[in-house]
Structures are given as C-alpha cells and as structure tokens.
Amino acid sequence: MNKKTILITGCSTGVGRDLAVRLAQAGHQVIATARNPDSLKELPVACRLALDVTDQLSVDRAIEAAVAACGPIDVLVSNAGYAIRAAVEEIDDALAKAMFEVNVWGALRVCKAVLPAMRVRGQGRIVHVGSVVGRFSFPLNGAYAASKHALEALADSMRVELQGFGIPVVLIEPGTINTHFMASSKSIGAIISGNTDSPYAALYREFDLIAAEPAFRGAPAGQVSRIIQKAVEARRPKSRYLAAVSPLYRLVLSLGDGGRDFLARRAFRIRKK
Ligand SMILES: NC(=O)c1ccc[n+]([C@@H]2O[C@H](COP(=O)([O-])OP(=O)(O)OC[C@H]3O[C@@H](n4cnc5c(N)ncnc54)[C@H](OP(=O)(O)O)[C@@H]3O)[C@@H](O)[C@H]2O)c1
C-alpha cells in the first residue's frame, strides 16, 4: 500500500476521529485537526493540530504547521460539519449562516489552502464528507440539506476543474450515523423546535419520535470511515460513495418527488389539505 499524508478536519468526535485512527493504523501519516486540539490528545496519529474551518488564520497556520511537520499533503478529508433542525419558515438566519460557514465555506476554505501545492506537484486528492441529503431533503432538514446540496455542486465543479491537474475530487454521501451529530443538531435548533406555540410543534414532536426509533439510531462511525478509507486508497476513486445508507434512504433516492413527498408525509403524519 502507498503510504499517504492525510489531513482530516473535525477529528474531535464521530467519523473524523474514527477515520484518523483507522488511517493511522493502516500505516498512513495522519494529521488530525480539531477546533480544540486537547480533544486529539489520545489519537495515535503523526500530528495533532488546532484548525477551525471558519477562521482563515487558523486554517493557514494549521496547513503550514502540517507541511512543516509531515511534508506535502496528499489527501484532504474535509469532514467538519453539523446540522440544525428547524422548519424552513422558522430557520434562524444567523444559525443557518453559521452552519453554512462551516459546511460550505469552511470546506472550501480548507480546499483553497491545500490546492495550490497539490496543483504544483500534480498530485493530491480531495475527499468531501457530504451527505445522502445532498441529493434530496426532508422536513425540518432544509437548511442542512441545502448546505450539503451546495457542497455537492462545488465538488462536481471541482472534480472536472481539477482533472487536468491529476487531483481527484470525491464525495462521500453517508446516511444516518450514530455520532454526536443528531444530539447536536437537536440542541442547536432547540430554541426553535422547543417552542410549543410553533405552528410546526407537531412536526418537531414527530421528528423526536422518529429519531428515537432503533432503525434511525444510525450506523457506527466505522462503517463510514471504512468507505472513506476506500476513497483515500483507491488508485482511481469513484466520484461518489454512498456510505451506511439504509434501505429506506436507498428507496427514497430511487423515487421521484411524488413518492418522496408521500413517504415524508407518512413518516411525519402530515395530512395534506
Ligand atoms: N451523523 C450523521 O447522521 C451524518 C449523516 C450524513 C453526513 N454527516 C456528516 O459527517 C460529518 C461528520 O459528522 P459526525 O457524524 O462525525 O458528527 P460529529 O461527531 O458531531 O462531528 C462533527 C465534527 O465537526 C467539527 N466541527 C464543527 N464545527 C467546526 C469548525 N468550525 N471547525 C472545525 N471543525 C468543526 C466538530 O468539532 P467540535 O467538537 O469542535 O464541534 C466535530 O469534530 C459532517 O460533515 C456531517 O455533516 C453526518
């Protein structure tokens, strides 16, 4: 196996953390990054660095330190991201913009920081952790799905733009994963979804019930990081990899708008007027 130098964002928890350990154990030189580097202390990786994807200075410093410690970066895994749970009409602008700042502009900021050197070397790889909801959306998930749709569009353009430089661009599209993600999306949107006077209160309650069902607990992070490892190591990676996508989500992907709306109305007990 070809040993690679791989920088990963968002390694404090979840998929990023699992992936850092997995790739290090596979013999790669891993640069694990997180907003709070104390969260990385126990990771058995080559380098642990502070990196907040929303802060240009933090990104620049981290990339400079990574290259100084480990040499040129072969692969960027852009993993940092989170969700907000809210009906579209009730989305708080500031919360949604902050989320886009991480999921979209933050991902792009880190790409822009590593790409010049990759282009000069004629070698490198970008792996974006998107979501299956980069391809469709469901109730209370509009803002997050919009951010992952935006990421898919950017990745689709980058993939072709960078083909002439020998830099593959890959999208990972996970289904539900059992990480901090669900709890954090609920708590970030709690002021909105906890309002019992909301016209969408019934929908928020249904979401909680659905999310509590064992089928929606989600796959272990390892199921997704295994697929990311494939995308990192493949000689010719695919443009997209579905990861831990349940049969229900695969069905949703195969349906048109009418079928998707029907399933969502049934799941959320919405009576069409
Ligand atoms: N879990 C799911 O069901 C699911 C499904 C599809 C796709 N995804 C995607 O998978 C990726 C990983 O999520 P996860 O499930 O592993 O959730 P997670 O455990 O909540 O991890 C999210 C990571 O993103 C980091 N992050 C947030 N804001 C950041 C910032 N400004 N700069 C740097 N890092 C930041 C978090 O760091 P802090 O600890 O500092 O906040 C954390 O390390 C995300 O892109 C998510 O959208 C998740």
PDB file of C-alpha atoms and ligand atoms in Angstrom:
ATOM      1  CA  MET A   1       0.000   0.000   0.000  1.00  0.00           C
ATOM      2  CA  ASN A   2       1.110   3.506  -0.868  1.00  0.00           C
ATOM      3  CA  LYS A   3       1.589   5.446   2.396  1.00  0.00           C
ATOM      4  CA  LYS A   4      -0.094   8.852   2.196  1.00  0.00           C
ATOM      5  CA  THR A   5      -0.052  12.065   4.196  1.00  0.00           C
ATOM      6  CA  ILE A   6      -3.682  12.815   5.036  1.00  0.00           C
ATOM      7  CA  LEU A   7      -5.149  15.870   6.746  1.00  0.00           C
ATOM      8  CA  ILE A   8      -8.613  15.428   8.284  1.00  0.00           C
ATOM      9  CA  THR A   9     -10.862  18.205   9.651  1.00  0.00           C
ATOM     10  CA  GLY A  10     -13.264  17.696  12.570  1.00  0.00           C
ATOM     11  CA  CYS A  11     -11.430  14.890  14.427  1.00  0.00           C
ATOM     12  CA  SER A  12     -12.694  15.701  17.944  1.00  0.00           C
ATOM     13  CA  THR A  13     -15.535  13.167  17.676  1.00  0.00           C
ATOM     14  CA  GLY A  14     -17.507  10.921  15.336  1.00  0.00           C
ATOM     15  CA  VAL A  15     -16.431   9.998  11.832  1.00  0.00           C
ATOM     16  CA  GLY A  16     -13.332  12.230  11.767  1.00  0.00           C
ATOM     17  CA  ARG A  17     -11.980  10.695  14.962  1.00  0.00           C
ATOM     18  CA  ASP A  18     -12.687   7.109  13.873  1.00  0.00           C
ATOM     19  CA  LEU A  19     -11.142   7.806  10.462  1.00  0.00           C
ATOM     20  CA  ALA A  20      -7.967   9.298  11.965  1.00  0.00           C
ATOM     21  CA  VAL A  21      -7.368   6.110  13.990  1.00  0.00           C
ATOM     22  CA  ARG A  22      -8.280   3.822  11.075  1.00  0.00           C
ATOM     23  CA  LEU A  23      -5.943   5.527   8.587  1.00  0.00           C
ATOM     24  CA  ALA A  24      -3.088   5.750  11.098  1.00  0.00           C
ATOM     25  CA  GLN A  25      -3.463   2.033  11.860  1.00  0.00           C
ATOM     26  CA  ALA A  26      -3.357   1.347   8.112  1.00  0.00           C
ATOM     27  CA  GLY A  27       0.117   2.960   8.022  1.00  0.00           C
ATOM     28  CA  HIS A  28      -0.727   6.420   6.700  1.00  0.00           C
ATOM     29  CA  GLN A  29       0.745   9.623   8.082  1.00  0.00           C
ATOM     30  CA  VAL A  30      -2.342  11.274   9.575  1.00  0.00           C
ATOM     31  CA  ILE A  31      -2.683  14.934  10.513  1.00  0.00           C
ATOM     32  CA  ALA A  32      -5.721  15.074  12.805  1.00  0.00           C
ATOM     33  CA  THR A  33      -7.241  18.524  13.331  1.00  0.00           C
ATOM     34  CA  ALA A  34      -9.970  19.958  15.535  1.00  0.00           C
ATOM     35  CA  ARG A  35     -11.081  23.312  16.916  1.00  0.00           C
ATOM     36  CA  ASN A  36      -9.855  22.206  20.324  1.00  0.00           C
ATOM     37  CA  PRO A  37      -6.573  20.272  19.946  1.00  0.00           C
ATOM     38  CA  ASP A  38      -6.925  18.904  23.518  1.00  0.00           C
ATOM     39  CA  SER A  39      -9.629  16.636  22.114  1.00  0.00           C
ATOM     40  CA  LEU A  40      -6.973  14.942  19.937  1.00  0.00           C
ATOM     41  CA  LYS A  41      -4.516  14.040  22.725  1.00  0.00           C
ATOM     42  CA  GLU A  42      -5.192  10.322  22.687  1.00  0.00           C
ATOM     43  CA  LEU A  43      -5.188   9.861  18.924  1.00  0.00           C
ATOM     44  CA  PRO A  44      -2.286   7.681  17.700  1.00  0.00           C
ATOM     45  CA  VAL A  45      -1.518   9.942  14.729  1.00  0.00           C
ATOM     46  CA  ALA A  46       1.576  11.681  13.331  1.00  0.00           C
ATOM     47  CA  CYS A  47       0.385  15.199  14.047  1.00  0.00           C
ATOM     48  CA  ARG A  48      -2.431  16.892  16.039  1.00  0.00           C
ATOM     49  CA  LEU A  49      -3.301  20.483  15.201  1.00  0.00           C
ATOM     50  CA  ALA A  50      -5.837  23.190  16.016  1.00  0.00           C
ATOM     51  CA  LEU A  51      -7.964  24.023  12.988  1.00  0.00           C
ATOM     52  CA  ASP A  52     -11.237  25.948  12.927  1.00  0.00           C
ATOM     53  CA  VAL A  53     -12.559  25.832   9.364  1.00  0.00           C
ATOM     54  CA  THR A  54     -14.343  29.182   9.808  1.00  0.00           C
ATOM     55  CA  ASP A  55     -11.120  31.056  10.653  1.00  0.00           C
ATOM     56  CA  GLN A  56      -8.718  31.799   7.763  1.00  0.00           C
ATOM     57  CA  LEU A  57      -5.745  32.392  10.074  1.00  0.00           C
ATOM     58  CA  SER A  58      -6.367  29.111  11.872  1.00  0.00           C
ATOM     59  CA  VAL A  59      -6.561  27.256   8.535  1.00  0.00           C
ATOM     60  CA  ASP A  60      -3.372  28.874   7.188  1.00  0.00           C
ATOM     61  CA  ARG A  61      -1.442  28.173  10.390  1.00  0.00           C
ATOM     62  CA  ALA A  62      -2.587  24.557  10.508  1.00  0.00           C
ATOM     63  CA  ILE A  63      -1.642  23.852   6.881  1.00  0.00           C
ATOM     64  CA  GLU A  64       1.753  25.496   7.341  1.00  0.00           C
ATOM     65  CA  ALA A  65       2.415  23.509  10.527  1.00  0.00           C
ATOM     66  CA  ALA A  66       1.198  20.279   8.903  1.00  0.00           C
ATOM     67  CA  VAL A  67       3.535  20.637   5.923  1.00  0.00           C
ATOM     68  CA  ALA A  68       6.449  21.601   8.178  1.00  0.00           C
ATOM     69  CA  ALA A  69       5.904  18.515  10.374  1.00  0.00           C
ATOM     70  CA  CYS A  70       4.800  15.914   7.831  1.00  0.00           C
ATOM     71  CA  GLY A  71       5.704  17.155   4.345  1.00  0.00           C
ATOM     72  CA  PRO A  72       3.305  17.746   1.438  1.00  0.00           C
ATOM     73  CA  ILE A  73      -0.351  16.836   1.977  1.00  0.00           C
ATOM     74  CA  ASP A  74      -1.505  14.045  -0.354  1.00  0.00           C
ATOM     75  CA  VAL A  75      -5.143  13.904   0.736  1.00  0.00           C
ATOM     76  CA  LEU A  76      -7.541  16.336   2.398  1.00  0.00           C
ATOM     77  CA  VAL A  77     -10.565  14.755   4.055  1.00  0.00           C
ATOM     78  CA  SER A  78     -12.958  17.652   4.605  1.00  0.00           C
ATOM     79  CA  ASN A  79     -15.181  16.213   7.293  1.00  0.00           C
ATOM     80  CA  ALA A  80     -16.134  19.014   9.736  1.00  0.00           C
ATOM     81  CA  GLY A  81     -19.855  19.726   9.648  1.00  0.00           C
ATOM     82  CA  TYR A  82     -23.091  19.870  11.578  1.00  0.00           C
ATOM     83  CA  ALA A  83     -26.842  20.281  11.186  1.00  0.00           C
ATOM     84  CA  ILE A  84     -29.688  22.395  12.551  1.00  0.00           C
ATOM     85  CA  ARG A  85     -33.166  21.007  12.981  1.00  0.00           C
ATOM     86  CA  ALA A  86     -35.868  23.535  12.054  1.00  0.00           C
ATOM     87  CA  ALA A  87     -38.753  24.071   9.649  1.00  0.00           C
ATOM     88  CA  VAL A  88     -37.668  26.289   6.762  1.00  0.00           C
ATOM     89  CA  GLU A  89     -40.044  29.117   7.758  1.00  0.00           C
ATOM     90  CA  GLU A  90     -38.583  29.122  11.276  1.00  0.00           C
ATOM     91  CA  ILE A  91     -34.869  28.857  10.463  1.00  0.00           C
ATOM     92  CA  ASP A  92     -32.909  31.488  12.325  1.00  0.00           C
ATOM     93  CA  ASP A  93     -30.790  33.362   9.740  1.00  0.00           C
ATOM     94  CA  ALA A  94     -27.758  33.697  11.998  1.00  0.00           C
ATOM     95  CA  LEU A  95     -27.784  29.986  12.926  1.00  0.00           C
ATOM     96  CA  ALA A  96     -28.156  28.912   9.290  1.00  0.00           C
ATOM     97  CA  LYS A  97     -25.395  31.256   8.128  1.00  0.00           C
ATOM     98  CA  ALA A  98     -23.066  29.957  10.845  1.00  0.00           C
ATOM     99  CA  MET A  99     -23.779  26.400   9.697  1.00  0.00           C
ATOM    100  CA  PHE A 100     -23.102  27.282   6.036  1.00  0.00           C
ATOM    101  CA  GLU A 101     -19.877  28.942   7.207  1.00  0.00           C
ATOM    102  CA  VAL A 102     -18.705  25.507   8.418  1.00  0.00           C
ATOM    103  CA  ASN A 103     -20.349  23.057   5.986  1.00  0.00           C
ATOM    104  CA  VAL A 104     -19.796  25.030   2.770  1.00  0.00           C
ATOM    105  CA  TRP A 105     -17.411  27.984   3.093  1.00  0.00           C
ATOM    106  CA  GLY A 106     -15.303  26.236   5.718  1.00  0.00           C
ATOM    107  CA  ALA A 107     -14.874  23.185   3.495  1.00  0.00           C
ATOM    108  CA  LEU A 108     -13.957  25.457   0.591  1.00  0.00           C
ATOM    109  CA  ARG A 109     -11.524  27.490   2.723  1.00  0.00           C
ATOM    110  CA  VAL A 110      -9.510  24.363   3.588  1.00  0.00           C
ATOM    111  CA  CYS A 111      -9.578  23.172  -0.039  1.00  0.00           C
ATOM    112  CA  LYS A 112      -8.236  26.541  -1.205  1.00  0.00           C
ATOM    113  CA  ALA A 113      -5.436  26.292   1.344  1.00  0.00           C
ATOM    114  CA  VAL A 114      -4.194  22.883   0.144  1.00  0.00           C
ATOM    115  CA  LEU A 115      -4.890  23.039  -3.593  1.00  0.00           C
ATOM    116  CA  PRO A 116      -2.081  25.364  -4.775  1.00  0.00           C
ATOM    117  CA  ALA A 117       0.610  22.952  -3.541  1.00  0.00           C
ATOM    118  CA  MET A 118      -1.304  19.938  -4.884  1.00  0.00           C
ATOM    119  CA  ARG A 119      -1.575  21.597  -8.323  1.00  0.00           C
ATOM    120  CA  VAL A 120       2.155  22.392  -8.410  1.00  0.00           C
ATOM    121  CA  ARG A 121       3.000  18.788  -7.520  1.00  0.00           C
ATOM    122  CA  GLY A 122       0.412  17.485  -9.989  1.00  0.00           C
ATOM    123  CA  GLN A 123      -0.718  15.195  -7.217  1.00  0.00           C
ATOM    124  CA  GLY A 124      -3.325  15.207  -4.454  1.00  0.00           C
ATOM    125  CA  ARG A 125      -6.871  14.234  -3.586  1.00  0.00           C
ATOM    126  CA  ILE A 126      -9.866  15.969  -2.018  1.00  0.00           C
ATOM    127  CA  VAL A 127     -12.445  13.866  -0.184  1.00  0.00           C
ATOM    128  CA  HIS A 128     -15.563  15.787   0.872  1.00  0.00           C
ATOM    129  CA  VAL A 129     -17.820  14.299   3.536  1.00  0.00           C
ATOM    130  CA  GLY A 130     -21.233  15.298   2.209  1.00  0.00           C
ATOM    131  CA  SER A 131     -24.485  13.516   2.968  1.00  0.00           C
ATOM    132  CA  VAL A 132     -27.154  11.495   1.292  1.00  0.00           C
ATOM    133  CA  VAL A 133     -29.302  14.614   1.893  1.00  0.00           C
ATOM    134  CA  GLY A 134     -27.049  16.364  -0.601  1.00  0.00           C
ATOM    135  CA  ARG A 135     -29.361  14.644  -3.102  1.00  0.00           C
ATOM    136  CA  PHE A 136     -32.800  15.115  -1.518  1.00  0.00           C
ATOM    137  CA  SER A 137     -34.306  16.815   1.503  1.00  0.00           C
ATOM    138  CA  PHE A 138     -36.941  16.040   4.109  1.00  0.00           C
ATOM    139  CA  PRO A 139     -38.967  18.061   6.659  1.00  0.00           C
ATOM    140  CA  LEU A 140     -37.035  20.014   9.332  1.00  0.00           C
ATOM    141  CA  ASN A 141     -33.803  19.329   7.468  1.00  0.00           C
ATOM    142  CA  GLY A 142     -33.966  22.031   4.791  1.00  0.00           C
ATOM    143  CA  ALA A 143     -31.060  24.266   5.869  1.00  0.00           C
ATOM    144  CA  TYR A 144     -28.658  21.380   6.457  1.00  0.00           C
ATOM    145  CA  ALA A 145     -29.680  19.635   3.228  1.00  0.00           C
ATOM    146  CA  ALA A 146     -29.195  22.948   1.386  1.00  0.00           C
ATOM    147  CA  SER A 147     -25.628  23.160   2.715  1.00  0.00           C
ATOM    148  CA  LYS A 148     -24.886  19.606   1.576  1.00  0.00           C
ATOM    149  CA  HIS A 149     -26.532  20.258  -1.842  1.00  0.00           C
ATOM    150  CA  ALA A 150     -24.222  23.278  -2.157  1.00  0.00           C
ATOM    151  CA  LEU A 151     -21.222  21.129  -1.259  1.00  0.00           C
ATOM    152  CA  GLU A 152     -22.216  18.580  -3.940  1.00  0.00           C
ATOM    153  CA  ALA A 153     -22.391  21.352  -6.563  1.00  0.00           C
ATOM    154  CA  LEU A 154     -18.973  22.707  -5.586  1.00  0.00           C
ATOM    155  CA  ALA A 155     -17.478  19.207  -5.613  1.00  0.00           C
ATOM    156  CA  ASP A 156     -18.994  18.416  -9.030  1.00  0.00           C
ATOM    157  CA  SER A 157     -17.384  21.556 -10.495  1.00  0.00           C
ATOM    158  CA  MET A 158     -14.060  20.998  -8.735  1.00  0.00           C
ATOM    159  CA  ARG A 159     -13.912  17.393  -9.907  1.00  0.00           C
ATOM    160  CA  VAL A 160     -13.709  18.411 -13.569  1.00  0.00           C
ATOM    161  CA  GLU A 161     -11.726  21.619 -12.990  1.00  0.00           C
ATOM    162  CA  LEU A 162      -9.009  19.603 -11.240  1.00  0.00           C
ATOM    163  CA  GLN A 163      -8.922  16.632 -13.608  1.00  0.00           C
ATOM    164  CA  GLY A 164      -6.250  18.324 -15.728  1.00  0.00           C
ATOM    165  CA  PHE A 165      -4.045  18.652 -12.626  1.00  0.00           C
ATOM    166  CA  GLY A 166      -4.314  14.989 -11.586  1.00  0.00           C
ATOM    167  CA  ILE A 167      -6.334  15.742  -8.443  1.00  0.00           C
ATOM    168  CA  PRO A 168      -9.410  13.527  -7.963  1.00  0.00           C
ATOM    169  CA  VAL A 169     -12.337  15.032  -6.031  1.00  0.00           C
ATOM    170  CA  VAL A 170     -14.579  12.567  -4.214  1.00  0.00           C
ATOM    171  CA  LEU A 171     -17.900  12.926  -2.416  1.00  0.00           C
ATOM    172  CA  ILE A 172     -18.843  10.633   0.468  1.00  0.00           C
ATOM    173  CA  GLU A 173     -22.613  10.500   0.981  1.00  0.00           C
ATOM    174  CA  PRO A 174     -23.408   8.963   4.379  1.00  0.00           C
ATOM    175  CA  GLY A 175     -26.844   8.032   5.657  1.00  0.00           C
ATOM    176  CA  THR A 176     -27.573   8.294   9.389  1.00  0.00           C
ATOM    177  CA  ILE A 177     -24.504   7.750  11.573  1.00  0.00           C
ATOM    178  CA  ASN A 178     -24.546   7.183  15.306  1.00  0.00           C
ATOM    179  CA  THR A 179     -22.365  10.119  16.436  1.00  0.00           C
ATOM    180  CA  HIS A 180     -22.848  13.392  18.358  1.00  0.00           C
ATOM    181  CA  PHE A 181     -24.435  14.772  15.222  1.00  0.00           C
ATOM    182  CA  MET A 182     -28.121  14.072  15.980  1.00  0.00           C
ATOM    183  CA  ALA A 183     -27.955  15.377  19.556  1.00  0.00           C
ATOM    184  CA  SER A 184     -26.043  18.465  18.457  1.00  0.00           C
ATOM    185  CA  SER A 185     -28.490  19.231  15.616  1.00  0.00           C
ATOM    186  CA  LYS A 186     -31.355  18.970  18.084  1.00  0.00           C
ATOM    187  CA  SER A 187     -29.671  21.152  20.686  1.00  0.00           C
ATOM    188  CA  ILE A 188     -28.596  23.838  18.173  1.00  0.00           C
ATOM    189  CA  GLY A 189     -32.194  24.146  16.950  1.00  0.00           C
ATOM    190  CA  ALA A 190     -33.690  23.678  20.444  1.00  0.00           C
ATOM    191  CA  ILE A 191     -34.866  27.289  20.863  1.00  0.00           C
ATOM    192  CA  ILE A 192     -36.870  26.883  17.677  1.00  0.00           C
ATOM    193  CA  SER A 193     -38.093  23.299  17.994  1.00  0.00           C
ATOM    194  CA  GLY A 194     -38.800  23.638  21.743  1.00  0.00           C
ATOM    195  CA  ASN A 195     -41.355  26.393  21.173  1.00  0.00           C
ATOM    196  CA  THR A 196     -44.672  24.714  21.967  1.00  0.00           C
ATOM    197  CA  ASP A 197     -46.533  27.611  20.260  1.00  0.00           C
ATOM    198  CA  SER A 198     -44.792  26.909  16.962  1.00  0.00           C
ATOM    199  CA  PRO A 199     -47.153  26.072  14.075  1.00  0.00           C
ATOM    200  CA  TYR A 200     -44.726  23.204  13.409  1.00  0.00           C
ATOM    201  CA  ALA A 201     -44.769  21.865  17.009  1.00  0.00           C
ATOM    202  CA  ALA A 202     -46.441  18.603  15.928  1.00  0.00           C
ATOM    203  CA  LEU A 203     -43.754  18.085  13.294  1.00  0.00           C
ATOM    204  CA  TYR A 204     -40.959  18.598  15.837  1.00  0.00           C
ATOM    205  CA  ARG A 205     -42.615  16.039  18.129  1.00  0.00           C
ATOM    206  CA  GLU A 206     -42.880  13.531  15.282  1.00  0.00           C
ATOM    207  CA  PHE A 207     -39.218  14.067  14.433  1.00  0.00           C
ATOM    208  CA  ASP A 208     -38.255  13.219  18.013  1.00  0.00           C
ATOM    209  CA  LEU A 209     -40.321  10.034  17.861  1.00  0.00           C
ATOM    210  CA  ILE A 210     -38.819   9.005  14.525  1.00  0.00           C
ATOM    211  CA  ALA A 211     -35.269   9.789  15.671  1.00  0.00           C
ATOM    212  CA  ALA A 212     -35.798   7.634  18.786  1.00  0.00           C
ATOM    213  CA  GLU A 213     -36.680   4.532  16.742  1.00  0.00           C
ATOM    214  CA  PRO A 214     -33.889   1.916  16.675  1.00  0.00           C
ATOM    215  CA  ALA A 215     -33.914   1.952  12.844  1.00  0.00           C
ATOM    216  CA  PHE A 216     -32.855   5.613  12.921  1.00  0.00           C
ATOM    217  CA  ARG A 217     -30.129   5.267  15.530  1.00  0.00           C
ATOM    218  CA  GLY A 218     -27.686   5.147  12.661  1.00  0.00           C
ATOM    219  CA  ALA A 219     -24.649   3.112  11.692  1.00  0.00           C
ATOM    220  CA  PRO A 220     -21.419   3.100  13.705  1.00  0.00           C
ATOM    221  CA  ALA A 221     -18.915   5.749  12.539  1.00  0.00           C
ATOM    222  CA  GLY A 222     -16.619   2.906  11.454  1.00  0.00           C
ATOM    223  CA  GLN A 223     -18.986   1.945   8.625  1.00  0.00           C
ATOM    224  CA  VAL A 224     -18.467   5.380   7.099  1.00  0.00           C
ATOM    225  CA  SER A 225     -14.757   5.725   7.813  1.00  0.00           C
ATOM    226  CA  ARG A 226     -14.192   2.324   6.124  1.00  0.00           C
ATOM    227  CA  ILE A 227     -15.711   3.732   2.931  1.00  0.00           C
ATOM    228  CA  ILE A 228     -13.670   6.940   3.250  1.00  0.00           C
ATOM    229  CA  GLN A 229     -10.535   4.787   3.564  1.00  0.00           C
ATOM    230  CA  LYS A 230     -11.502   3.141   0.258  1.00  0.00           C
ATOM    231  CA  ALA A 231     -11.869   6.564  -1.377  1.00  0.00           C
ATOM    232  CA  VAL A 232      -8.477   7.623   0.034  1.00  0.00           C
ATOM    233  CA  GLU A 233      -6.607   4.488  -1.079  1.00  0.00           C
ATOM    234  CA  ALA A 234      -8.275   3.627  -4.415  1.00  0.00           C
ATOM    235  CA  ARG A 235      -5.961   4.154  -7.406  1.00  0.00           C
ATOM    236  CA  ARG A 236      -8.921   5.529  -9.354  1.00  0.00           C
ATOM    237  CA  PRO A 237     -11.547   6.625  -6.836  1.00  0.00           C
ATOM    238  CA  LYS A 238     -15.205   6.910  -7.794  1.00  0.00           C
ATOM    239  CA  SER A 239     -16.735  10.383  -7.831  1.00  0.00           C
ATOM    240  CA  ARG A 240     -19.333   9.399  -5.192  1.00  0.00           C
ATOM    241  CA  TYR A 241     -19.547   6.769  -2.479  1.00  0.00           C
ATOM    242  CA  LEU A 242     -22.757   6.091  -0.584  1.00  0.00           C
ATOM    243  CA  ALA A 243     -21.860   5.108   2.988  1.00  0.00           C
ATOM    244  CA  ALA A 244     -24.074   3.439   5.605  1.00  0.00           C
ATOM    245  CA  VAL A 245     -27.180   4.324   3.605  1.00  0.00           C
ATOM    246  CA  SER A 246     -30.221   2.408   4.876  1.00  0.00           C
ATOM    247  CA  PRO A 247     -32.615   0.551   2.538  1.00  0.00           C
ATOM    248  CA  LEU A 248     -35.204   3.285   3.271  1.00  0.00           C
ATOM    249  CA  TYR A 249     -32.850   6.049   2.095  1.00  0.00           C
ATOM    250  CA  ARG A 250     -31.887   3.973  -0.959  1.00  0.00           C
ATOM    251  CA  LEU A 251     -35.605   3.725  -1.758  1.00  0.00           C
ATOM    252  CA  VAL A 252     -36.002   7.495  -1.304  1.00  0.00           C
ATOM    253  CA  LEU A 253     -33.060   8.068  -3.677  1.00  0.00           C
ATOM    254  CA  SER A 254     -34.790   5.986  -6.341  1.00  0.00           C
ATOM    255  CA  LEU A 255     -38.135   7.836  -6.123  1.00  0.00           C
ATOM    256  CA  GLY A 256     -39.425  10.984  -7.789  1.00  0.00           C
ATOM    257  CA  ASP A 257     -40.859  13.976  -5.911  1.00  0.00           C
ATOM    258  CA  GLY A 258     -44.342  12.446  -5.539  1.00  0.00           C
ATOM    259  CA  GLY A 259     -43.012   9.245  -3.965  1.00  0.00           C
ATOM    260  CA  ARG A 260     -40.628  11.098  -1.656  1.00  0.00           C
ATOM    261  CA  ASP A 261     -43.333  13.523  -0.510  1.00  0.00           C
ATOM    262  CA  PHE A 262     -45.702  10.624   0.126  1.00  0.00           C
ATOM    263  CA  LEU A 263     -43.140   8.822   2.313  1.00  0.00           C
ATOM    264  CA  ALA A 264     -42.266  12.022   4.212  1.00  0.00           C
ATOM    265  CA  ARG A 265     -45.955  12.832   4.837  1.00  0.00           C
ATOM    266  CA  ARG A 266     -46.482   9.315   6.176  1.00  0.00           C
ATOM    267  CA  ALA A 267     -43.397   9.410   8.392  1.00  0.00           C
ATOM    268  CA  PHE A 268     -44.288  12.831   9.847  1.00  0.00           C
ATOM    269  CA  ARG A 269     -48.052  12.168   9.904  1.00  0.00           C
ATOM    270  CA  ILE A 270     -48.785  15.216   7.771  1.00  0.00           C
ATOM    271  CA  ARG A 271     -52.367  15.360   6.427  1.00  0.00           C
ATOM    272  CA  LYS A 272     -52.458  17.087   3.070  1.00  0.00           C
ATOM    273  CA  LYS A 273     -55.067  19.885   2.898  1.00  0.00           C
TER     274      LYS A 273
HETATM  275  N1  LIG B   1     -24.100  11.736  11.759  1.00  0.00           N
HETATM  276  C1  LIG B   1     -24.876  11.695  10.691  1.00  0.00           C
HETATM  277  O1  LIG B   1     -26.009  11.174  10.708  1.00  0.00           O
HETATM  278  C2  LIG B   1     -24.337  12.252   9.385  1.00  0.00           C
HETATM  279  C3  LIG B   1     -25.003  11.887   8.206  1.00  0.00           C
HETATM  280  C4  LIG B   1     -24.533  12.361   6.995  1.00  0.00           C
HETATM  281  C5  LIG B   1     -23.402  13.171   6.952  1.00  0.00           C
HETATM  282  N2  LIG B   1     -22.781  13.520   8.113  1.00  0.00           N
HETATM  283  C6  LIG B   1     -21.583  14.387   8.009  1.00  0.00           C
HETATM  284  O2  LIG B   1     -20.473  13.700   8.541  1.00  0.00           O
HETATM  285  C7  LIG B   1     -19.503  14.647   9.001  1.00  0.00           C
HETATM  286  C8  LIG B   1     -19.031  14.238  10.396  1.00  0.00           C
HETATM  287  O3  LIG B   1     -20.125  14.304  11.292  1.00  0.00           O
HETATM  288  P1  LIG B   1     -20.263  13.307  12.536  1.00  0.00           P
HETATM  289  O4  LIG B   1     -21.452  12.459  12.308  1.00  0.00           O
HETATM  290  O5  LIG B   1     -18.964  12.658  12.814  1.00  0.00           O
HETATM  291  O6  LIG B   1     -20.665  14.353  13.678  1.00  0.00           O
HETATM  292  P2  LIG B   1     -19.898  14.866  14.980  1.00  0.00           P
HETATM  293  O7  LIG B   1     -19.481  13.739  15.835  1.00  0.00           O
HETATM  294  O8  LIG B   1     -20.794  15.912  15.557  1.00  0.00           O
HETATM  295  O9  LIG B   1     -18.559  15.551  14.390  1.00  0.00           O
HETATM  296  C9  LIG B   1     -18.585  16.782  13.728  1.00  0.00           C
HETATM  297  C10 LIG B   1     -17.177  17.349  13.743  1.00  0.00           C
HETATM  298  O10 LIG B   1     -17.182  18.628  13.054  1.00  0.00           O
HETATM  299  C11 LIG B   1     -16.420  19.512  13.863  1.00  0.00           C
HETATM  300  N3  LIG B   1     -16.663  20.934  13.635  1.00  0.00           N
HETATM  301  C12 LIG B   1     -17.799  21.644  13.812  1.00  0.00           C
HETATM  302  N4  LIG B   1     -17.572  22.955  13.555  1.00  0.00           N
HETATM  303  C13 LIG B   1     -16.247  23.049  13.222  1.00  0.00           C
HETATM  304  C14 LIG B   1     -15.390  24.130  12.853  1.00  0.00           C
HETATM  305  N5  LIG B   1     -15.819  25.397  12.813  1.00  0.00           N
HETATM  306  N6  LIG B   1     -14.075  23.857  12.549  1.00  0.00           N
HETATM  307  C15 LIG B   1     -13.603  22.596  12.634  1.00  0.00           C
HETATM  308  N7  LIG B   1     -14.368  21.541  12.994  1.00  0.00           N
HETATM  309  C16 LIG B   1     -15.666  21.778  13.281  1.00  0.00           C
HETATM  310  C17 LIG B   1     -16.775  19.127  15.283  1.00  0.00           C
HETATM  311  O11 LIG B   1     -15.824  19.680  16.161  1.00  0.00           O
HETATM  312  P3  LIG B   1     -16.204  20.311  17.610  1.00  0.00           P
HETATM  313  O12 LIG B   1     -16.131  19.163  18.560  1.00  0.00           O
HETATM  314  O13 LIG B   1     -15.149  21.344  17.822  1.00  0.00           O
HETATM  315  O14 LIG B   1     -17.591  20.911  17.485  1.00  0.00           O
HETATM  316  C18 LIG B   1     -16.669  17.610  15.164  1.00  0.00           C
HETATM  317  O15 LIG B   1     -15.324  17.193  15.241  1.00  0.00           O
HETATM  318  C19 LIG B   1     -20.195  16.025   8.938  1.00  0.00           C
HETATM  319  O16 LIG B   1     -19.770  16.696   7.777  1.00  0.00           O
HETATM  320  C20 LIG B   1     -21.673  15.669   8.829  1.00  0.00           C
HETATM  321  O17 LIG B   1     -22.397  16.675   8.164  1.00  0.00           O
HETATM  322  C21 LIG B   1     -23.215  13.073   9.327  1.00  0.00           C
END
